[in-house]
PDB file of C-alpha atoms in Angstrom:
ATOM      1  CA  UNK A   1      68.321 140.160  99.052  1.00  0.00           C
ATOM      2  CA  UNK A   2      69.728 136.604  99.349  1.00  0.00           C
ATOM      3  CA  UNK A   3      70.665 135.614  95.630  1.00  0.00           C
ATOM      4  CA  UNK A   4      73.033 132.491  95.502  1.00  0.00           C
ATOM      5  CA  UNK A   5      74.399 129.916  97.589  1.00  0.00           C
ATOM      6  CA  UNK A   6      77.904 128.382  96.569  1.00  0.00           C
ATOM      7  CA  UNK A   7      78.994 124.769  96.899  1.00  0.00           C
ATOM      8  CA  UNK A   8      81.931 123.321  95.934  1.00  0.00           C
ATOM      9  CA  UNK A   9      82.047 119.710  93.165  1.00  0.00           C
ATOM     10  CA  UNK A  10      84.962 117.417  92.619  1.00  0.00           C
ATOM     11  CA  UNK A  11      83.399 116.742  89.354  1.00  0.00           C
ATOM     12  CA  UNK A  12      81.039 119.792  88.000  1.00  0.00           C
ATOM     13  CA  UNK A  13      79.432 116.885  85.621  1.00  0.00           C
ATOM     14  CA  UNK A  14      78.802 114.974  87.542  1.00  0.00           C
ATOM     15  CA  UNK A  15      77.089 117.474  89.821  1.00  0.00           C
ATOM     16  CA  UNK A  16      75.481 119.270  87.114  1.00  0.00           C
ATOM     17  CA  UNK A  17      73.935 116.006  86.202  1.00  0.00           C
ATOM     18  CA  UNK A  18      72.445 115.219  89.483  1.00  0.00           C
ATOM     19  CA  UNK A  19      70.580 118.814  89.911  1.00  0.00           C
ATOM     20  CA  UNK A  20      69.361 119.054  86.453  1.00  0.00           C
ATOM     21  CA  UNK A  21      68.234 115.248  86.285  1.00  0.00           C
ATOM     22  CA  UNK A  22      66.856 114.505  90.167  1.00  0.00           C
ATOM     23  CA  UNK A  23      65.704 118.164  90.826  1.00  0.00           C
ATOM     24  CA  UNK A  24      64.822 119.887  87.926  1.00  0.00           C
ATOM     25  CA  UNK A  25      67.347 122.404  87.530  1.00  0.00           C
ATOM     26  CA  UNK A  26      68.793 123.998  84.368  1.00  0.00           C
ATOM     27  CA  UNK A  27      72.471 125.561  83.739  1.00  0.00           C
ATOM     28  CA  UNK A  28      72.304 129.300  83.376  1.00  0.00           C
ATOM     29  CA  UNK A  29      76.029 130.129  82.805  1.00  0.00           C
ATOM     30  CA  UNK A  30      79.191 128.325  83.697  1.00  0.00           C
ATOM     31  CA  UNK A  31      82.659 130.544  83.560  1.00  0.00           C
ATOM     32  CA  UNK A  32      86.036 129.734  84.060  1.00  0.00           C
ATOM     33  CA  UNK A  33      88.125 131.667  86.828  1.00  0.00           C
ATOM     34  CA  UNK A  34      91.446 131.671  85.620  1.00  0.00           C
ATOM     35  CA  UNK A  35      93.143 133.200  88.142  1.00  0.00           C
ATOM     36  CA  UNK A  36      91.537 130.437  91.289  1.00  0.00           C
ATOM     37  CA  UNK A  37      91.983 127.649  88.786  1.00  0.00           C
ATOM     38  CA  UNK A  38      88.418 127.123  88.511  1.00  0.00           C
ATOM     39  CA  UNK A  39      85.107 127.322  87.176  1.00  0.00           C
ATOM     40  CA  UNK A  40      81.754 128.447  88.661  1.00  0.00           C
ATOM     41  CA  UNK A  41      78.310 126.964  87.273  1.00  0.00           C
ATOM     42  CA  UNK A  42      75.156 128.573  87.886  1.00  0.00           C
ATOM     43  CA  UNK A  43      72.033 126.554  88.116  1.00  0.00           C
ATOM     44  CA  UNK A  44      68.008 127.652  88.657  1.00  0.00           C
ATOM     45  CA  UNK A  45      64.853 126.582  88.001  1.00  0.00           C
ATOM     46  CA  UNK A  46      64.007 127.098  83.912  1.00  0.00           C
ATOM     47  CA  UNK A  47      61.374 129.199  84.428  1.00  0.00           C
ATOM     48  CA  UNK A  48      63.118 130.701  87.459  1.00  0.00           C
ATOM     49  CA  UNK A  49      61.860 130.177  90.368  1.00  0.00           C
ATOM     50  CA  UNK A  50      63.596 129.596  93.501  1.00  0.00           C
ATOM     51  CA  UNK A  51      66.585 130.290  94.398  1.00  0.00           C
ATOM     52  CA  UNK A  52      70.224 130.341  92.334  1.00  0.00           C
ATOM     53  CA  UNK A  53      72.870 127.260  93.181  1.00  0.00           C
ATOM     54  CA  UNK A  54      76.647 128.095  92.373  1.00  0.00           C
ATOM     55  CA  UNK A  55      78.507 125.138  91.623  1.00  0.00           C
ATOM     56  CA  UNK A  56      82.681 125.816  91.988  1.00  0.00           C
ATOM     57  CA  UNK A  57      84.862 123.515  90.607  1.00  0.00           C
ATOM     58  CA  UNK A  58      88.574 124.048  92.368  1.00  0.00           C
ATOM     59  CA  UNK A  59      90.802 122.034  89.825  1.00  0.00           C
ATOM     60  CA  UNK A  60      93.254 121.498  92.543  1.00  0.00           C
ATOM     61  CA  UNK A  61      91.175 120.705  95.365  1.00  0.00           C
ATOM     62  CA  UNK A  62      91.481 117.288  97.291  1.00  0.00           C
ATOM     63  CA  UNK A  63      89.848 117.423 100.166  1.00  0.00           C
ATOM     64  CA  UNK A  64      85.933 117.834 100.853  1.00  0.00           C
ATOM     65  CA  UNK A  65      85.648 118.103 104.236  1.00  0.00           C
ATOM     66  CA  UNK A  66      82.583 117.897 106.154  1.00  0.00           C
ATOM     67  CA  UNK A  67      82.385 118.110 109.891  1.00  0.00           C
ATOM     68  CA  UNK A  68      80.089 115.199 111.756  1.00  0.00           C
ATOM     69  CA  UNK A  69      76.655 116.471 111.609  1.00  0.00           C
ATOM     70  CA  UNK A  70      76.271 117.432 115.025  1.00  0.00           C
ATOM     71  CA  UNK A  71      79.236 119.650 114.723  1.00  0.00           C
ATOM     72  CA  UNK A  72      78.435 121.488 111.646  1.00  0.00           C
ATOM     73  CA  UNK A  73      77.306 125.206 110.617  1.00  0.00           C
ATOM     74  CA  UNK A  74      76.516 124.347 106.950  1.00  0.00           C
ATOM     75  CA  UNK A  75      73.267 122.096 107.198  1.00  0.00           C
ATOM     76  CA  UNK A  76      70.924 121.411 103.969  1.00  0.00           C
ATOM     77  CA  UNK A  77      70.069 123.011 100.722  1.00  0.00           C
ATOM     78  CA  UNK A  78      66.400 122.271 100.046  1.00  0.00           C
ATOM     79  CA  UNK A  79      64.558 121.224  97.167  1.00  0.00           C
ATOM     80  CA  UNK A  80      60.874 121.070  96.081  1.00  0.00           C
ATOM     81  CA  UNK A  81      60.067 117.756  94.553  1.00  0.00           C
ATOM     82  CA  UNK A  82      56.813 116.865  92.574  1.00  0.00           C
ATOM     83  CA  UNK A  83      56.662 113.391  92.946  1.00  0.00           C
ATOM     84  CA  UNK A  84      59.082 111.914  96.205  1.00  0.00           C
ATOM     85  CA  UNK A  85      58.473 108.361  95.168  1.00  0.00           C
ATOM     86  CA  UNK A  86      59.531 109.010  91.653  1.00  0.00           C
ATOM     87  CA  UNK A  87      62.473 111.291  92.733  1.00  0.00           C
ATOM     88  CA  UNK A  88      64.121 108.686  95.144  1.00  0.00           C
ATOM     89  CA  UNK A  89      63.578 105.185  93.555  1.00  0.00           C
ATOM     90  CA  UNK A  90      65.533 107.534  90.626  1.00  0.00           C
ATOM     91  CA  UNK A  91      68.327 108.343  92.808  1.00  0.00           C
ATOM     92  CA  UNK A  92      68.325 105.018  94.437  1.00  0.00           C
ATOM     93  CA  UNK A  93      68.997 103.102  91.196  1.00  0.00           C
ATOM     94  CA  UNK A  94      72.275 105.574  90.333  1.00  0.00           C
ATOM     95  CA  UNK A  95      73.577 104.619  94.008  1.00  0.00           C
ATOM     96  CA  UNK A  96      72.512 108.329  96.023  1.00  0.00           C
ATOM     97  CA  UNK A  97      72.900 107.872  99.208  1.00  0.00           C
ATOM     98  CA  UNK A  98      69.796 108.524 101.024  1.00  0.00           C
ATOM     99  CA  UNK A  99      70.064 109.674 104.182  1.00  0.00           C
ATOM    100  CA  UNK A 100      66.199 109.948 105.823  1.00  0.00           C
ATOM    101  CA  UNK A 101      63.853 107.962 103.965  1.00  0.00           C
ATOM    102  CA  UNK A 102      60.479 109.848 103.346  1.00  0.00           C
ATOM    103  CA  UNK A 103      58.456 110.594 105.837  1.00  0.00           C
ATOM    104  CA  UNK A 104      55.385 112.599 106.501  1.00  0.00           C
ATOM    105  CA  UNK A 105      54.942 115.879 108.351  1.00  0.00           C
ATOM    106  CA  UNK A 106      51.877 115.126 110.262  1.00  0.00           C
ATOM    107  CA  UNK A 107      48.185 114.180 109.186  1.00  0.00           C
ATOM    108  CA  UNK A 108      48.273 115.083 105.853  1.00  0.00           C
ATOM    109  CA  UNK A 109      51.665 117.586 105.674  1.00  0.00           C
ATOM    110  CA  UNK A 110      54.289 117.531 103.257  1.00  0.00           C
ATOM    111  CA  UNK A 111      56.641 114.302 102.551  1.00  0.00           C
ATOM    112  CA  UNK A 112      60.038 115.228 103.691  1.00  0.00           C
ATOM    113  CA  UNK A 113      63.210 112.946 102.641  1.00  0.00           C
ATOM    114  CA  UNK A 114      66.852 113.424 102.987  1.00  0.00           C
ATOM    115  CA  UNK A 115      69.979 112.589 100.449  1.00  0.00           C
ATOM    116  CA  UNK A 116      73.313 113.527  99.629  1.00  0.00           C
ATOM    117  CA  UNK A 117      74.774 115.040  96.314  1.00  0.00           C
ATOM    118  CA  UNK A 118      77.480 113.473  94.690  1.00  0.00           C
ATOM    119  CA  UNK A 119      80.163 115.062  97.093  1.00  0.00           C
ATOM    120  CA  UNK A 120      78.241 114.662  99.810  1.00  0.00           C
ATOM    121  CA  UNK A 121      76.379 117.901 100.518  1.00  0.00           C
ATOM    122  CA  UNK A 122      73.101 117.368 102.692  1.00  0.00           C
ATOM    123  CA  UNK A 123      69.800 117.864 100.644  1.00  0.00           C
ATOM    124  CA  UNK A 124      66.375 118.185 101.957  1.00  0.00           C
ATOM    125  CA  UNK A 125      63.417 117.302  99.322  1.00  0.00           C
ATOM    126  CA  UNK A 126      60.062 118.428  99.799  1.00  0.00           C
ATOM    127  CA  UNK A 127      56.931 117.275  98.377  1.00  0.00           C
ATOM    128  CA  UNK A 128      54.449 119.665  99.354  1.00  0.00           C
ATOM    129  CA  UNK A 129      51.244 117.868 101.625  1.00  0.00           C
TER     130      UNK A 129
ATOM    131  CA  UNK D   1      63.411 123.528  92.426  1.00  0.00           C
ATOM    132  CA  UNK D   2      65.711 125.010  95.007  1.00  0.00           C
ATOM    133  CA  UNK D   3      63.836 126.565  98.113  1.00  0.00           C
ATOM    134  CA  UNK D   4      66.026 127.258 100.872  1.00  0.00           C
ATOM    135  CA  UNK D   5      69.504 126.783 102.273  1.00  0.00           C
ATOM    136  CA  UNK D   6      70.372 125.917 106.166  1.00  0.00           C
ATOM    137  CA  UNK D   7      72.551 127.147 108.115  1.00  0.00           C
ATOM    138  CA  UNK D   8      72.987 127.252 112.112  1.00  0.00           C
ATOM    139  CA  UNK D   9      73.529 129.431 114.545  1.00  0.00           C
ATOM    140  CA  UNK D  10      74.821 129.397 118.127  1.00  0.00           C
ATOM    141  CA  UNK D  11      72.620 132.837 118.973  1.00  0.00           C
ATOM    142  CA  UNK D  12      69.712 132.787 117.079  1.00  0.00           C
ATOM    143  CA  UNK D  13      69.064 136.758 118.331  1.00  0.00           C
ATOM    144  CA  UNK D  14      72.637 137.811 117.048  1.00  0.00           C
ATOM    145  CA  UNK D  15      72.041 136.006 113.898  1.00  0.00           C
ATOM    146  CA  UNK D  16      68.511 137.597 112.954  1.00  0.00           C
ATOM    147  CA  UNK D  17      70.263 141.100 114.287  1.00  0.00           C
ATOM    148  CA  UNK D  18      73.009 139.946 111.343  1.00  0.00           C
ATOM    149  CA  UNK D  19      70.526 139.324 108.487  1.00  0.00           C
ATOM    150  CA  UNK D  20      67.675 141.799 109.186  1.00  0.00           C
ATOM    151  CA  UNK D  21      69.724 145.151 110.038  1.00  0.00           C
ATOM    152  CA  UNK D  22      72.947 144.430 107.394  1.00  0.00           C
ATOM    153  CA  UNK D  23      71.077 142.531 104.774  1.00  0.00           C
ATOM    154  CA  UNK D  24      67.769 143.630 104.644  1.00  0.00           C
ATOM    155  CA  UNK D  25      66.113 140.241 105.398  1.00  0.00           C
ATOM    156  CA  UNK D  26      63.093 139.551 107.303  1.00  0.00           C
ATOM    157  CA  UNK D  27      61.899 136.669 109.590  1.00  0.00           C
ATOM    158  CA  UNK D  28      58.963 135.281 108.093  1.00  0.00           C
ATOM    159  CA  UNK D  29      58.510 132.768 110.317  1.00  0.00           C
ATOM    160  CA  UNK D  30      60.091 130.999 113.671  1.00  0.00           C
ATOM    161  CA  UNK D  31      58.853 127.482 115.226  1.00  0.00           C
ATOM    162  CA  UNK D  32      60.053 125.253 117.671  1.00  0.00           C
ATOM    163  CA  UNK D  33      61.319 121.344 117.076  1.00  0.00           C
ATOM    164  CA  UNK D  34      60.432 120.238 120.391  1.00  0.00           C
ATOM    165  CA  UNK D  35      61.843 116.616 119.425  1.00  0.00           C
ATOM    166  CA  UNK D  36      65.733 118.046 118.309  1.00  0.00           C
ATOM    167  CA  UNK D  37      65.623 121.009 120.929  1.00  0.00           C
ATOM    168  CA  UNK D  38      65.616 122.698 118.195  1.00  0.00           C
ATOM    169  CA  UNK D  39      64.146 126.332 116.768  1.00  0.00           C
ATOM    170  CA  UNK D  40      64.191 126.885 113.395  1.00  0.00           C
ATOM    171  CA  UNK D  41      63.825 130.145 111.703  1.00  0.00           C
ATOM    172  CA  UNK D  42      62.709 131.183 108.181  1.00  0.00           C
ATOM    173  CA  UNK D  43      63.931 134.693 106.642  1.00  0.00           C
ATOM    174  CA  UNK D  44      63.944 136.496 103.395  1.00  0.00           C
ATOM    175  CA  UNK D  45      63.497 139.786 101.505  1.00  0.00           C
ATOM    176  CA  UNK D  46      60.440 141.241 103.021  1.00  0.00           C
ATOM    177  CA  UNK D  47      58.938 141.922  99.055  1.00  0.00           C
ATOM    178  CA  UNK D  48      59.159 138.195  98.904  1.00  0.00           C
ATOM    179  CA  UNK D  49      62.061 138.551  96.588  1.00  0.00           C
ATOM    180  CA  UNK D  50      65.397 136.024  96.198  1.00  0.00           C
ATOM    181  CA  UNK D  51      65.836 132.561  98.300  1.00  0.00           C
ATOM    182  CA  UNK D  52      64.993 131.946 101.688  1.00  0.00           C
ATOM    183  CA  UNK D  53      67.282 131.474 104.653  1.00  0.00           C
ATOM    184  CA  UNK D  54      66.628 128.895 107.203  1.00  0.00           C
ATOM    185  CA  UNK D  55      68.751 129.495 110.431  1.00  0.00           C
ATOM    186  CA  UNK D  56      68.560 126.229 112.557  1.00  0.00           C
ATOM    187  CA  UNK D  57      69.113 126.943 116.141  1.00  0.00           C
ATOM    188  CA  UNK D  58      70.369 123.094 118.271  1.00  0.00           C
ATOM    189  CA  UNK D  59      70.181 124.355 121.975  1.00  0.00           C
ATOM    190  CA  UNK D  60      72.814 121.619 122.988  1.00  0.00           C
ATOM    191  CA  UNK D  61      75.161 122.167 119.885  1.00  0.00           C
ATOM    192  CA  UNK D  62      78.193 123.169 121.189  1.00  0.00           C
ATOM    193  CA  UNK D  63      80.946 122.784 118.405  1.00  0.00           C
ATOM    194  CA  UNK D  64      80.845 124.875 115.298  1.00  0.00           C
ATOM    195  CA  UNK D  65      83.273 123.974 112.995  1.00  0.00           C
ATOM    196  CA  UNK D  66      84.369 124.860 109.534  1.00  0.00           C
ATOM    197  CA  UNK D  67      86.936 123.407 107.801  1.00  0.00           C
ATOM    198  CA  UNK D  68      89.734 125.480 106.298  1.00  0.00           C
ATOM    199  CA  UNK D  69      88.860 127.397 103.159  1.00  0.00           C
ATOM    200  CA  UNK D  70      90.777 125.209 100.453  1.00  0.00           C
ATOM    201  CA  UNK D  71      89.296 121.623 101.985  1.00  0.00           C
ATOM    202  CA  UNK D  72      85.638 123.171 102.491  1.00  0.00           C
ATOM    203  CA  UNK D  73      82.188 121.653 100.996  1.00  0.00           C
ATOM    204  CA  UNK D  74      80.085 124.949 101.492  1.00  0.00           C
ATOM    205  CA  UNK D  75      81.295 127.608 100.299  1.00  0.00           C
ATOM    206  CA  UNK D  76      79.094 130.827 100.833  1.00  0.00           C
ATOM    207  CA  UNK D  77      75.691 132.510 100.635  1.00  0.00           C
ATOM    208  CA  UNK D  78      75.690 135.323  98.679  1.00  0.00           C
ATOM    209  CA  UNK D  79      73.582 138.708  99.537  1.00  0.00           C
ATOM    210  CA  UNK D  80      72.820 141.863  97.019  1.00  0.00           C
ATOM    211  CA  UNK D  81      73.610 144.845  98.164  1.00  0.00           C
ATOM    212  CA  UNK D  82      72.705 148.205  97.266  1.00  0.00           C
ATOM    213  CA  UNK D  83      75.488 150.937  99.143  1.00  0.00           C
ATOM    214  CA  UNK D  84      78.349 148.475  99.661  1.00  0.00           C
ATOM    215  CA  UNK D  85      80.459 151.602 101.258  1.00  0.00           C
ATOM    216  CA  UNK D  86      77.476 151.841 103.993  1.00  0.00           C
ATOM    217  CA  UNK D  87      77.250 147.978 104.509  1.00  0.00           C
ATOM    218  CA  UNK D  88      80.662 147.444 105.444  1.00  0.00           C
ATOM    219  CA  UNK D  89      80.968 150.688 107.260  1.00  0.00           C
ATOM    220  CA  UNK D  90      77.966 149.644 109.497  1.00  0.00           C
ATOM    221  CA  UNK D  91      79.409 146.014 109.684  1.00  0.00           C
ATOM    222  CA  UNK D  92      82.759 147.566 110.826  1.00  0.00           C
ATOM    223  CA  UNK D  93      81.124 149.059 113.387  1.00  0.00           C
ATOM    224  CA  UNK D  94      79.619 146.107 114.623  1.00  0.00           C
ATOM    225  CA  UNK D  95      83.167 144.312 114.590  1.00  0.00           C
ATOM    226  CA  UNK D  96      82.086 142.176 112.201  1.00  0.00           C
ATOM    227  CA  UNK D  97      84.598 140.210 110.040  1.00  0.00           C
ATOM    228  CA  UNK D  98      85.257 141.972 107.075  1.00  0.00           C
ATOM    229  CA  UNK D  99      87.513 138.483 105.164  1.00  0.00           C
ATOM    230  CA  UNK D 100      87.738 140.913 101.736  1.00  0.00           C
ATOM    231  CA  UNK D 101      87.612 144.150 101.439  1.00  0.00           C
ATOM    232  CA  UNK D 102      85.274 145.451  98.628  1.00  0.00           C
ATOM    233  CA  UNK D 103      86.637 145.203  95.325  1.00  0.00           C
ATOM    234  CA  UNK D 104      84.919 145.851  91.298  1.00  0.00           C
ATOM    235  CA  UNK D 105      84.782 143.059  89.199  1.00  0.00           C
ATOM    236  CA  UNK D 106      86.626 144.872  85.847  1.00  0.00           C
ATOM    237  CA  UNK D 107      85.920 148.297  84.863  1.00  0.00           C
ATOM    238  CA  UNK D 108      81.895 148.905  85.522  1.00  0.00           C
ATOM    239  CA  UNK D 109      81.552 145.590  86.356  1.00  0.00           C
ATOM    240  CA  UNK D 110      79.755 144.408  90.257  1.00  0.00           C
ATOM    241  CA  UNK D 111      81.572 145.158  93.330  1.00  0.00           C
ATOM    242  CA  UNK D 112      81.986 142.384  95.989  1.00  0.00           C
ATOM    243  CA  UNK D 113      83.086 142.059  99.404  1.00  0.00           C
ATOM    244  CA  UNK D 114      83.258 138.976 101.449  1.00  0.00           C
ATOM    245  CA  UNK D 115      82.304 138.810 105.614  1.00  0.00           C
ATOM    246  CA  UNK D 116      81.482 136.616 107.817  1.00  0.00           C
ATOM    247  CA  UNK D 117      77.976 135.988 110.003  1.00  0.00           C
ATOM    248  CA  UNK D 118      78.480 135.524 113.530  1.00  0.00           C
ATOM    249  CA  UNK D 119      78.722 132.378 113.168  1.00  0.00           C
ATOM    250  CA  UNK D 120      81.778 132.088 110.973  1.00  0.00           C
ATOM    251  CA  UNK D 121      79.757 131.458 107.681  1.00  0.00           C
ATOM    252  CA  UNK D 122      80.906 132.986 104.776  1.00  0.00           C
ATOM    253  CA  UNK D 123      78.970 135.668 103.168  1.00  0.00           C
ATOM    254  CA  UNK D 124      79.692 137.655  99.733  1.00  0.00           C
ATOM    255  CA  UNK D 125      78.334 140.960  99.007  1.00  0.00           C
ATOM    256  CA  UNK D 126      77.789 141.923  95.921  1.00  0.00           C
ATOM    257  CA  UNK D 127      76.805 146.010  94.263  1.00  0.00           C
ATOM    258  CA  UNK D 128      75.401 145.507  91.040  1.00  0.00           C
ATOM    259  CA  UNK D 129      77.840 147.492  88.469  1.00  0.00           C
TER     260      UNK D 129
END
C-alpha cells in the first residue's frame, strides 16, 4: 500500500504554510531527526483523506536541484481543489509561480492548473468537472 | 487534498511488473496523451486503500536524471509492507537495488528498508512494528 511521499523544504514554514493555506492540508506530526540533522513534517487532509505528504527539512542542505522538465523522473504531486479560481488568484497575490494557467479537460471535464511550491516542486490542482 | 504523486518511467511494463508483483499495487487505469506521446498510468491498492501512483510514460524521453541524494527536491515514495524478509528476498532476486538494507526503528518499533524502482526512484519500505 502506497502511504507517503517525501519532499524536501528549505524552510518547513514556509512550506507548511503553503499546503495548509492553498490546499487544505493539516500537520499531523512533525519530529526532529537528530542524527540527519533534520526534521520530518507530516501533512494530510483533516478528516483524512488522500494521501500523506512528508515534508524533510535537511538543516544543512543548499542545494535543491531539479533537472529541466524534460529530463526529469520526479514529475507532480497532485491536489484536489474546490474552487480553482479562488485557489490561484490566492497564490497569485503571495507571488506562486504558476506554471499552466487553468484550463479545461474537454466539454465539461475537470479544470486542471499547474504551480510550484515554495522550493519549487511541480503541483498539479484539480477541480473536479 | 492530496490525490496522487507522478513519477516516470522509461518501461512502463517493467515499472507496473515493479509495483504490482513487489508492492501489491494495481493498475486501475491506463490512457494515452496522444498530444505529449505520452501514456499515463494510474495504480493503487486494489481495496482502494492509501494514495495513488501515476506513472507517466514520454515515448521520446530519453534522459532520466536524479540529482545526488544531499542536493535532491524529491525525496521518496514510501510503500507498507507486510513480510519485509520476503520483499527484499524477491526484490534480490529480481536484481533490484536494495540502497538500505532493512533495519527496526528502536526496540518494537517499524522496520524499513530503502530500494530503488527501475527507474532509479527512491522507494522506502516500511513493516509496521
Amino acid at each position: 500500500m502506497f502511504i507517503h511521499t517525501s519532499i524536501r523544504t528549505r524552510n518547513p514554514e514556509k512550506s507548511i504554510g503553503f499546503y495548509t493555506k492553498h490546499l487544505g492540508m493539516q500537520v499531523m506530526s512533525r519530529r526532529d531527526i537528530p542524527q540527519n540533522d533534520a526534521e520530518a513534517i507530516f501533512l494530510q487532509d483533516p478528516e483524512r483523506r488522500g494521501a500523506t505528504l512528508e515534508l524533510t527539512y535537511y538543516r544543512k542542505q543548499e542545494n535543491f536541484l531539479q533537472p529541466d522538465y524534460d529530463d526529469r523522473l520526479f514529475d507532480h504531486l497532485a491536489f484536489e481543489v474546490k474552487d480553482m479560481d479562488a485557489t490561484i488568484a490566492a497564490m497569485r497575490e503571495e507571488g506562486i509561480t504558476i506554471t499552466d494557467e487553468p484550463f479545461r479537460l474537454g466539454l465539461g471535464g475537470s479544470i486542471l492548473a499547474f504551480v510550484e511550491d515554495p522550493d519549487g516542486t511541480l503541483i498539479e490542482l484539480i477541480q473536479r468537472g
